[in-house]
PDB file of C-alpha atoms in Angstrom:
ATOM      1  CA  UNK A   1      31.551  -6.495 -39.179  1.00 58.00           C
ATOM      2  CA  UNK A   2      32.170  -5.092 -35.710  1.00 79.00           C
ATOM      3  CA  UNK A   3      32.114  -6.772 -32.607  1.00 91.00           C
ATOM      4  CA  UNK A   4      32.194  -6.688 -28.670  1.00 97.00           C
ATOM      5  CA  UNK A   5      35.313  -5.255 -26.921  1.00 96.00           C
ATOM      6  CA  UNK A   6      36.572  -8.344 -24.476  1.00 96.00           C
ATOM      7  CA  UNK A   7      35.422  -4.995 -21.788  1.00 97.00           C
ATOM      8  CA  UNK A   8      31.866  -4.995 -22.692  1.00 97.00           C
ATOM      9  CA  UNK A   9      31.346  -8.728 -23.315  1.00 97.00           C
ATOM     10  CA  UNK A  10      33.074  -9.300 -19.440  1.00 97.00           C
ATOM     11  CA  UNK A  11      30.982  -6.574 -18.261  1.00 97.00           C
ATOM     12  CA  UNK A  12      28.089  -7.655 -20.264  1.00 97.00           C
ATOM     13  CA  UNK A  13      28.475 -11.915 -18.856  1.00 96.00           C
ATOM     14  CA  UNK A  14      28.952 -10.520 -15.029  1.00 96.00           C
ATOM     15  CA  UNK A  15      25.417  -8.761 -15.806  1.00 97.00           C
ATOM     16  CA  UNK A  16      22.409 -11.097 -14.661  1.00 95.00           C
ATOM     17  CA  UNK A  17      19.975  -9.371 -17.087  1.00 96.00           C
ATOM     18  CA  UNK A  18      20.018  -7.289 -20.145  1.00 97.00           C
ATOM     19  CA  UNK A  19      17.477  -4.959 -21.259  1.00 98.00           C
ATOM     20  CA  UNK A  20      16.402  -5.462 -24.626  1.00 98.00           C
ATOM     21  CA  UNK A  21      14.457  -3.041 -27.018  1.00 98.00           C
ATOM     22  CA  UNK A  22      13.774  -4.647 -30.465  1.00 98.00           C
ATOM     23  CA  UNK A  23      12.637  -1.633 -33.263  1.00 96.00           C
ATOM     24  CA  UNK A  24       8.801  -1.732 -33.649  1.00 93.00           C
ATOM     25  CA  UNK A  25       7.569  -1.847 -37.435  1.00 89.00           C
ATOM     26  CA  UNK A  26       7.763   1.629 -37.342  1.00 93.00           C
ATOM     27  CA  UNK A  27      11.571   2.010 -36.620  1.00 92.00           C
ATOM     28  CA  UNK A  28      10.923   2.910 -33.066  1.00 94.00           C
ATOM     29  CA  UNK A  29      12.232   0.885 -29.841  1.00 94.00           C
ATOM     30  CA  UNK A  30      10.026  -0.980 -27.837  1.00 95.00           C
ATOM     31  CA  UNK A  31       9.875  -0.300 -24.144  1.00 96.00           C
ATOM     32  CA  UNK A  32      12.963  -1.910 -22.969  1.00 97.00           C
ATOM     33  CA  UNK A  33      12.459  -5.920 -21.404  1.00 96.00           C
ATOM     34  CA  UNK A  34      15.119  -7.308 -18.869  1.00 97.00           C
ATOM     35  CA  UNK A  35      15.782 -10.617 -20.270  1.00 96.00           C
ATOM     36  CA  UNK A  36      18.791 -13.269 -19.367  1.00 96.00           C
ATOM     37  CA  UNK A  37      21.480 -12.990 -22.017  1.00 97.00           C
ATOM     38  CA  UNK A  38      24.992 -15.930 -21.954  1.00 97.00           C
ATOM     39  CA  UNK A  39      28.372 -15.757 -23.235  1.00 97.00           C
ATOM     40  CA  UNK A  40      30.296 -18.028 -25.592  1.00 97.00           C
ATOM     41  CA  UNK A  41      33.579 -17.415 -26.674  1.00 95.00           C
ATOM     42  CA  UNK A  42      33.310 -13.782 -27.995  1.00 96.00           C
ATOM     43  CA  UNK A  43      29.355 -13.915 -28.608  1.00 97.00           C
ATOM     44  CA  UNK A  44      26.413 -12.819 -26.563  1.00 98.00           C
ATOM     45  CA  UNK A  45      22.827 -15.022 -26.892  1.00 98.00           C
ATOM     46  CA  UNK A  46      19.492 -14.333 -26.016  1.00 98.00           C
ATOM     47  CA  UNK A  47      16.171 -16.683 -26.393  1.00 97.00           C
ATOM     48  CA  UNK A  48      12.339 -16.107 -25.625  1.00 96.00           C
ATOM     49  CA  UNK A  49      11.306 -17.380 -22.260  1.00 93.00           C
ATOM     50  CA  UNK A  50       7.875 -17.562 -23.830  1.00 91.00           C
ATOM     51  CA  UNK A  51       8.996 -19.168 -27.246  1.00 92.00           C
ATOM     52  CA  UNK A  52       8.041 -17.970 -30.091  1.00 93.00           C
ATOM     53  CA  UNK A  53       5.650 -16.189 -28.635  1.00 92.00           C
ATOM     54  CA  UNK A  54       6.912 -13.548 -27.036  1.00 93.00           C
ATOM     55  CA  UNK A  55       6.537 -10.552 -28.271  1.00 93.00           C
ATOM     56  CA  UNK A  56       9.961  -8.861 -27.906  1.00 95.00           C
ATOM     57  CA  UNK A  57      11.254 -11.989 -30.140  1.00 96.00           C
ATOM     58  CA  UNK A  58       8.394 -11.467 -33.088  1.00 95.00           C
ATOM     59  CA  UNK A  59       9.361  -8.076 -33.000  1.00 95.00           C
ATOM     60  CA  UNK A  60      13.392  -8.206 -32.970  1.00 96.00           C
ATOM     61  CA  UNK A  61      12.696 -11.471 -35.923  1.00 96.00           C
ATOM     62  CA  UNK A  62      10.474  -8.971 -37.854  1.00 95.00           C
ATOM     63  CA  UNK A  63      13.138  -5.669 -37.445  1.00 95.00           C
ATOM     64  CA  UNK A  64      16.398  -7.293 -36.988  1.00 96.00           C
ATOM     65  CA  UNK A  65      17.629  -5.074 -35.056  1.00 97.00           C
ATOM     66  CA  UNK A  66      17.291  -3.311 -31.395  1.00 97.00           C
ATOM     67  CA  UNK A  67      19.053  -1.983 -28.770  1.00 97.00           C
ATOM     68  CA  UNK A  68      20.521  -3.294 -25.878  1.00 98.00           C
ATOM     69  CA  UNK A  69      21.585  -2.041 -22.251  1.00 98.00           C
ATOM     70  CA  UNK A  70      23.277  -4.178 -19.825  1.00 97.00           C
ATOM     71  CA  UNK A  71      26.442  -4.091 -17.569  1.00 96.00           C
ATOM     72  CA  UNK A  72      27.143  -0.410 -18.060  1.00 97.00           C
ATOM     73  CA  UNK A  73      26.970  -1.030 -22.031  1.00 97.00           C
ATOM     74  CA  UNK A  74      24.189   0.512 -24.508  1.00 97.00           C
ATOM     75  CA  UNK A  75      24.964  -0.860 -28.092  1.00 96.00           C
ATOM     76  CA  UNK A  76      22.491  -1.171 -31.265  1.00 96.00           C
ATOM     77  CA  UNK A  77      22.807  -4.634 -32.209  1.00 98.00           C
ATOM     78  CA  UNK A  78      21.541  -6.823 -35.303  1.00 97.00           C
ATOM     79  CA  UNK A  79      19.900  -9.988 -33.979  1.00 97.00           C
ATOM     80  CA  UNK A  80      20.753 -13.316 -35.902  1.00 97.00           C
ATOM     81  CA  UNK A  81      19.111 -16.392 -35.895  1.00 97.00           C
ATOM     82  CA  UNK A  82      20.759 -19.549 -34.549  1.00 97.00           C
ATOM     83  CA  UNK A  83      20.264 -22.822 -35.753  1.00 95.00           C
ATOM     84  CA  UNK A  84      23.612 -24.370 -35.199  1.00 96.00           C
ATOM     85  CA  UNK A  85      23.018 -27.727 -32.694  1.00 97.00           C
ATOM     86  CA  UNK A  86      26.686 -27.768 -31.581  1.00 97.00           C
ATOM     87  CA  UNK A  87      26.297 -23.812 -30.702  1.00 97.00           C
ATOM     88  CA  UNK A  88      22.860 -24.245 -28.866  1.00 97.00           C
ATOM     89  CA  UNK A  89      24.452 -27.047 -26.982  1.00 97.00           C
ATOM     90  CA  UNK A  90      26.993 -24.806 -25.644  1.00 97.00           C
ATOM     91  CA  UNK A  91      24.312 -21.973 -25.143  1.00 97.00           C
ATOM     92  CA  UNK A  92      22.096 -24.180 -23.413  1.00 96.00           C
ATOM     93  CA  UNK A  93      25.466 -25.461 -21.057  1.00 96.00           C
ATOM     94  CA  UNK A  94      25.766 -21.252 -20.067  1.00 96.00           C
ATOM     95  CA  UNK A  95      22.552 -20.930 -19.391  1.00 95.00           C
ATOM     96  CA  UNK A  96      22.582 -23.581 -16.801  1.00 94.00           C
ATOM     97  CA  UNK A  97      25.923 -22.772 -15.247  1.00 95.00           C
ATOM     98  CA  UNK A  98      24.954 -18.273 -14.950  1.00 96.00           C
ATOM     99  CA  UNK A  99      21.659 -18.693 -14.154  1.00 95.00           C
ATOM    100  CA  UNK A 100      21.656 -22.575 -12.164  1.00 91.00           C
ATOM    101  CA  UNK A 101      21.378 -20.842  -9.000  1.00 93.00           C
ATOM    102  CA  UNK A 102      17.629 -20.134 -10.005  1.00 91.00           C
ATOM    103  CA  UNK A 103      14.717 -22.347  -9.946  1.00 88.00           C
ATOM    104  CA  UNK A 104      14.244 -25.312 -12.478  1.00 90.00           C
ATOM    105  CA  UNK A 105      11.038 -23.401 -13.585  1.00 90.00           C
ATOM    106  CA  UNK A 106      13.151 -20.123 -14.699  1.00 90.00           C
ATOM    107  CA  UNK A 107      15.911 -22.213 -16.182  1.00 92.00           C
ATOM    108  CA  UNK A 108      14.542 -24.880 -18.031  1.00 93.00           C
ATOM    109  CA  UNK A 109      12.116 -22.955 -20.090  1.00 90.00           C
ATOM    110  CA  UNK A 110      15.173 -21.313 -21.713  1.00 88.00           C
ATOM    111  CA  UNK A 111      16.849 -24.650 -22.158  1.00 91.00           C
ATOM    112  CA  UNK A 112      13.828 -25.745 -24.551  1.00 93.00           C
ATOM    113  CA  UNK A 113      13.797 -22.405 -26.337  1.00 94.00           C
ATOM    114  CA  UNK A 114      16.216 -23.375 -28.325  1.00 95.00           C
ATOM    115  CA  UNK A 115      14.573 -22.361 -31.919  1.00 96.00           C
ATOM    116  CA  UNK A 116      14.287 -18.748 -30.100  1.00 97.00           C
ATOM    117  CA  UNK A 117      18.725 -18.035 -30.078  1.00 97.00           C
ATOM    118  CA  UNK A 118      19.287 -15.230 -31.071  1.00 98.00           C
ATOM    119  CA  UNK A 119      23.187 -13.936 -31.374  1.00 98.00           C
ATOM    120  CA  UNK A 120      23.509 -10.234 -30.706  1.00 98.00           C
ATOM    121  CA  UNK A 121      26.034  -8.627 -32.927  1.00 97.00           C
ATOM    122  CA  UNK A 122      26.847  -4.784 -32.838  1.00 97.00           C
ATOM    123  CA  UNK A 123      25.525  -2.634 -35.554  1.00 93.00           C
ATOM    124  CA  UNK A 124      28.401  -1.131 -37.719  1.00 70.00           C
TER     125      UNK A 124
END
């Protein structure tokens, strides 16, 4: 399995968005979508501001896999489902400490997306 280089998950975490591009059905990207994207330990997370229903997270559940830009870094990645309480504990403790400066309304939303984590891992 490969993973992030400490350089691009640093450069990645300093980052305050990422742009996302889950494939379409098709095996095309989507338009990339700035999103907020956290750090823990040698793992990078993402989750729906709109839930489940936002439609870059149907489509990167659906493909599995995308693209992502952010921080000087363009990987393809494989997105994986989190379901782990103890991880989206942690996850939900980085989102609050990168992106606290910003309003309660921007914040919390993430917070209760929990059943939305994704994990981004590079593609081989």
């Amino acid at each position: 399995m490969t993973t992030w280089t400490n350089d691009e998950l640093t450069r990645i975490e300093r980052a305050d968005e990422l742009r996302i591009s889950p494939l379409r059905s098709n095996g095309t990207p989507r338009e990339p979508l700035p999103i907020w994207v956290v750090r823990d330990g040698d793992d990078l997370y993402v989750r729906s501001f709109r839930g489940s229903a936002g439609s870059w997270y149907r489509a990167a559940r659906s493909s599995l896999e995308g693209h992502i830009r952010s921080g000087g870094v363009a990987k393809d990645v494989t997105f994986v489902g989190v379901t782990d309480a103890d991880a989206n504990d942690r996850i939900d403790a980085a989102y609050r400490a990168k992106y606290g400066r910003y309003d309660a309304s921007y914040v919390d939303p993430l917070v209760a997306a929990r059943d939305t984590t994704l994990k981004l891992v590079p593609a081989g």
